[in-house]
CSV table of N, CA and C in Angstrom, one decimal:
chain,number,residue,atom,x,y,z
A,1,MET,N,11.7,-2.9,12.3
A,1,MET,CA,12.0,-3.1,10.9
A,1,MET,C,11.8,-2.0,10.1
A,2,MET,N,11.4,-0.6,10.3
A,2,MET,CA,11.6,0.4,9.8
A,2,MET,C,13.1,0.7,9.3
A,3,ASN,N,13.8,0.3,10.2
A,3,ASN,CA,15.3,0.6,10.0
A,3,ASN,C,15.7,0.0,8.9
A,4,VAL,N,15.6,-1.4,8.9
A,4,VAL,CA,16.0,-2.3,7.5
A,4,VAL,C,15.6,-1.6,6.2
A,5,VAL,N,14.3,-1.1,6.1
A,5,VAL,CA,14.0,-0.6,5.1
A,5,VAL,C,14.6,0.7,4.4
A,6,LEU,N,14.9,1.4,5.9
A,6,LEU,CA,15.8,2.8,5.4
A,6,LEU,C,17.4,2.1,5.0
A,7,MET,N,17.6,1.1,5.4
A,7,MET,CA,19.2,0.7,5.1
A,7,MET,C,19.2,0.5,3.5
A,8,ILE,N,18.2,0.4,2.8
A,8,ILE,CA,18.8,-0.4,1.6
A,8,ILE,C,19.2,1.0,0.4
A,9,GLY,N,20.3,0.7,-0.1
A,9,GLY,CA,20.8,1.6,-0.9
A,9,GLY,C,20.3,1.9,-2.2
A,10,THR,N,20.9,2.6,-3.0
A,10,THR,CA,20.9,2.8,-4.5
A,10,THR,C,21.2,1.1,-5.3
A,11,THR,N,22.2,0.7,-5.0
A,11,THR,CA,22.7,-0.4,-5.4
A,11,THR,C,21.6,-1.4,-5.5
A,12,GLU,N,21.4,-1.7,-4.2
A,12,GLU,CA,20.2,-2.6,-3.6
A,12,GLU,C,19.0,-2.2,-4.9
A,13,LEU,N,18.6,-1.3,-4.6
A,13,LEU,CA,17.2,-1.0,-5.5
A,13,LEU,C,17.4,-1.2,-7.3
A,14,ILE,N,18.6,-0.7,-7.4
A,14,ILE,CA,18.8,-1.3,-9.1
A,14,ILE,C,18.9,-2.6,-9.2
A,15,LEU,N,19.2,-3.5,-8.3
A,15,LEU,CA,19.7,-4.7,-8.4
A,15,LEU,C,18.3,-5.6,-8.2
A,16,ILE,N,17.4,-5.2,-7.6
A,16,ILE,CA,16.0,-5.7,-7.0
A,16,ILE,C,15.1,-5.2,-8.5
A,17,ALA,N,15.0,-4.0,-9.2
A,17,ALA,CA,14.5,-3.7,-10.2
A,17,ALA,C,15.0,-4.5,-11.5
A,18,ALA,N,16.2,-5.0,-11.6
A,18,ALA,CA,17.0,-5.7,-12.7
A,18,ALA,C,16.4,-7.1,-12.4
A,19,VAL,N,16.5,-7.7,-11.2
A,19,VAL,CA,15.7,-8.9,-11.2
A,19,VAL,C,14.3,-9.1,-11.4
A,20,VAL,N,13.4,-8.1,-10.9
A,20,VAL,CA,12.1,-8.3,-11.3
A,20,VAL,C,11.8,-7.9,-12.6
A,21,LEU,N,12.8,-6.9,-13.5
A,21,LEU,CA,12.5,-6.9,-15.2
A,21,LEU,C,13.2,-8.3,-15.6
A,22,LEU,N,14.1,-9.1,-15.0
A,22,LEU,CA,14.2,-10.3,-16.0
A,22,LEU,C,13.2,-11.2,-15.4
A,23,LEU,N,12.5,-11.1,-14.1
A,23,LEU,CA,11.4,-12.2,-13.8
A,23,LEU,C,10.1,-12.1,-14.9
A,24,PHE,N,9.9,-10.8,-14.8
A,24,PHE,CA,8.4,-10.4,-15.6
A,24,PHE,C,8.2,-10.1,-17.0
A,25,GLY,N,9.5,-9.3,-17.3
A,25,GLY,CA,9.9,-8.7,-18.9
A,25,GLY,C,9.0,-7.6,-18.9
A,26,GLY,N,9.3,-6.7,-19.9
A,26,GLY,CA,9.0,-5.6,-19.8
A,26,GLY,C,7.7,-5.2,-19.9
A,27,LYS,N,7.2,-5.9,-20.7
A,27,LYS,CA,5.5,-6.0,-21.1
A,27,LYS,C,4.6,-6.4,-19.8
A,28,LYS,N,4.9,-7.2,-18.9
A,28,LYS,CA,4.2,-7.6,-17.9
A,28,LYS,C,4.5,-6.5,-16.8
A,29,LEU,N,5.5,-5.7,-16.5
A,29,LEU,CA,5.7,-4.6,-15.8
A,29,LEU,C,4.6,-3.6,-15.2
A,30,PRO,N,4.5,-3.2,-16.4
A,30,PRO,CA,3.3,-2.0,-16.0
A,30,PRO,C,2.2,-2.2,-15.7
A,31,GLU,N,1.6,-3.6,-16.1
A,31,GLU,CA,0.5,-4.0,-15.6
A,31,GLU,C,0.9,-4.7,-14.2
A,32,LEU,N,1.7,-5.1,-13.4
A,32,LEU,CA,2.1,-5.4,-12.2
A,32,LEU,C,2.2,-4.3,-11.4
A,33,MET,N,2.8,-3.2,-11.8
A,33,MET,CA,2.8,-2.1,-11.1
A,33,MET,C,1.4,-1.3,-10.8
A,34,ARG,N,0.4,-1.3,-11.9
A,34,ARG,CA,-1.0,-1.1,-12.0
A,34,ARG,C,-1.6,-1.6,-10.9
A,35,GLY,N,-1.3,-2.9,-10.7
A,35,GLY,CA,-2.4,-3.8,-9.5
A,35,GLY,C,-1.3,-3.4,-8.5
A,36,LEU,N,-0.2,-3.3,-8.0
A,36,LEU,CA,0.5,-2.8,-6.7
A,36,LEU,C,-0.3,-1.5,-6.4
A,37,GLY,N,-0.3,-0.6,-7.4
A,37,GLY,CA,-0.9,0.8,-7.0
A,37,GLY,C,-2.2,0.6,-6.5
A,38,GLN,N,-3.1,-0.1,-7.0
A,38,GLN,CA,-4.2,-0.3,-6.6
A,38,GLN,C,-4.6,-1.1,-5.5
A,39,GLY,N,-3.7,-1.9,-5.1
A,39,GLY,CA,-3.7,-2.8,-3.7
A,39,GLY,C,-3.3,-1.6,-2.6
A,40,ILE,N,-2.0,-0.8,-2.8
A,40,ILE,CA,-2.1,0.0,-1.8
A,40,ILE,C,-3.0,1.0,-1.8
A,41,GLN,N,-3.9,1.4,-3.0
A,41,GLN,CA,-5.1,2.4,-2.8
A,41,GLN,C,-6.0,1.7,-1.9
A,42,SER,N,-6.0,0.5,-2.0
A,42,SER,CA,-7.4,-0.2,-1.4
A,42,SER,C,-7.1,-0.3,-0.1
A,43,PHE,N,-5.6,-0.4,0.5
A,43,PHE,CA,-5.5,-0.9,1.7
A,43,PHE,C,-5.4,0.4,2.5
A,44,LYS,N,-5.2,1.5,2.0
A,44,LYS,CA,-5.2,3.1,2.2
A,44,LYS,C,-6.7,2.9,2.7
A,45,LYS,N,-7.7,3.0,1.6
A,45,LYS,CA,-8.9,3.3,2.1
A,45,LYS,C,-9.6,2.4,3.0
A,46,GLY,N,-9.0,1.2,3.1
A,46,GLY,CA,-9.3,0.4,4.1
A,46,GLY,C,-9.1,1.0,5.4
A,47,MET,N,-7.8,1.2,5.3
A,47,MET,CA,-7.1,1.8,6.8
A,47,MET,C,-8.1,3.0,7.1
A,48,LYS,N,-8.7,3.8,6.6
A,48,LYS,CA,-9.5,5.1,7.2
A,48,LYS,C,-11.0,4.7,7.1
A,49,GLU,N,-11.6,3.6,6.3
A,49,GLU,CA,-13.1,3.2,6.9
A,49,GLU,C,-13.4,3.1,8.4
A,50,PRO,N,-12.5,2.3,9.1
A,50,PRO,CA,-12.9,2.0,10.5
A,50,PRO,C,-13.0,3.4,11.0
A,51,VAL,N,-12.2,4.3,10.7
A,51,VAL,CA,-12.4,5.8,11.6
A,51,VAL,C,-13.5,6.5,11.4
A,52,ALA,N,-14.0,6.2,10.2
A,52,ALA,CA,-14.9,6.9,10.0
A,52,ALA,C,-16.2,6.2,10.8
A,53,GLU,N,-16.1,4.9,10.2
A,53,GLU,CA,-17.5,4.0,10.9
A,53,GLU,C,-17.4,4.5,12.8
A,54,GLU,N,-16.5,4.7,13.6
A,54,GLU,CA,-16.2,4.9,14.9
A,54,GLU,C,-16.8,6.1,15.0
A,55,LYS,N,-16.4,7.0,14.4
A,55,LYS,CA,-17.0,8.6,14.6
A,55,LYS,C,-18.5,8.8,14.3
A,56,GLU,N,-19.0,7.8,13.3
A,56,GLU,CA,-20.6,7.9,13.1
A,56,GLU,C,-21.0,6.9,14.5
A,57,GLU,N,-20.5,5.9,14.9
A,57,GLU,CA,-21.3,5.3,16.5
A,57,GLU,C,-20.7,6.4,17.3
A,58,THR,N,-19.8,6.8,17.4
A,58,THR,CA,-19.9,7.9,18.8
A,58,THR,C,-20.9,9.0,18.4
A,59,SER,N,-21.2,9.7,17.5
A,59,SER,CA,-22.0,10.5,17.4
A,59,SER,C,-23.3,10.0,17.5
A,60,GLU,N,-23.8,8.8,17.4
A,60,GLU,CA,-25.0,7.9,17.7
A,60,GLU,C,-25.1,7.9,19.0
A,61,ASP,N,-24.2,7.7,19.7
A,61,ASP,CA,-24.2,7.4,21.2
A,61,ASP,C,-24.5,8.9,21.8
A,62,LYS,N,-23.9,9.9,21.2
A,62,LYS,CA,-24.1,11.1,22.2
A,62,LYS,C,-25.4,11.4,21.8
A,63,LYS,N,-25.9,11.2,20.8
A,63,LYS,CA,-27.7,11.2,20.4
A,63,LYS,C,-28.6,11.1,21.2
A,64,GLU,N,-28.3,9.5,22.0
A,64,GLU,CA,-29.3,8.7,22.7
A,64,GLU,C,-29.2,9.6,24.1
């Protein structure tokens, strides 16, 4: 799956950006990107939380 993402060239990215711009318009685009950024940030935070919880559980187990 990762190979497919790497095969996207400049032309395809420009075409995708043009379609998004046509669909949503210039005024909605910053709002869309802000929402996308917050979603990615939330996802990254969620991926780190289980690791922190795991560390707490193992340290509690060692104390007993």
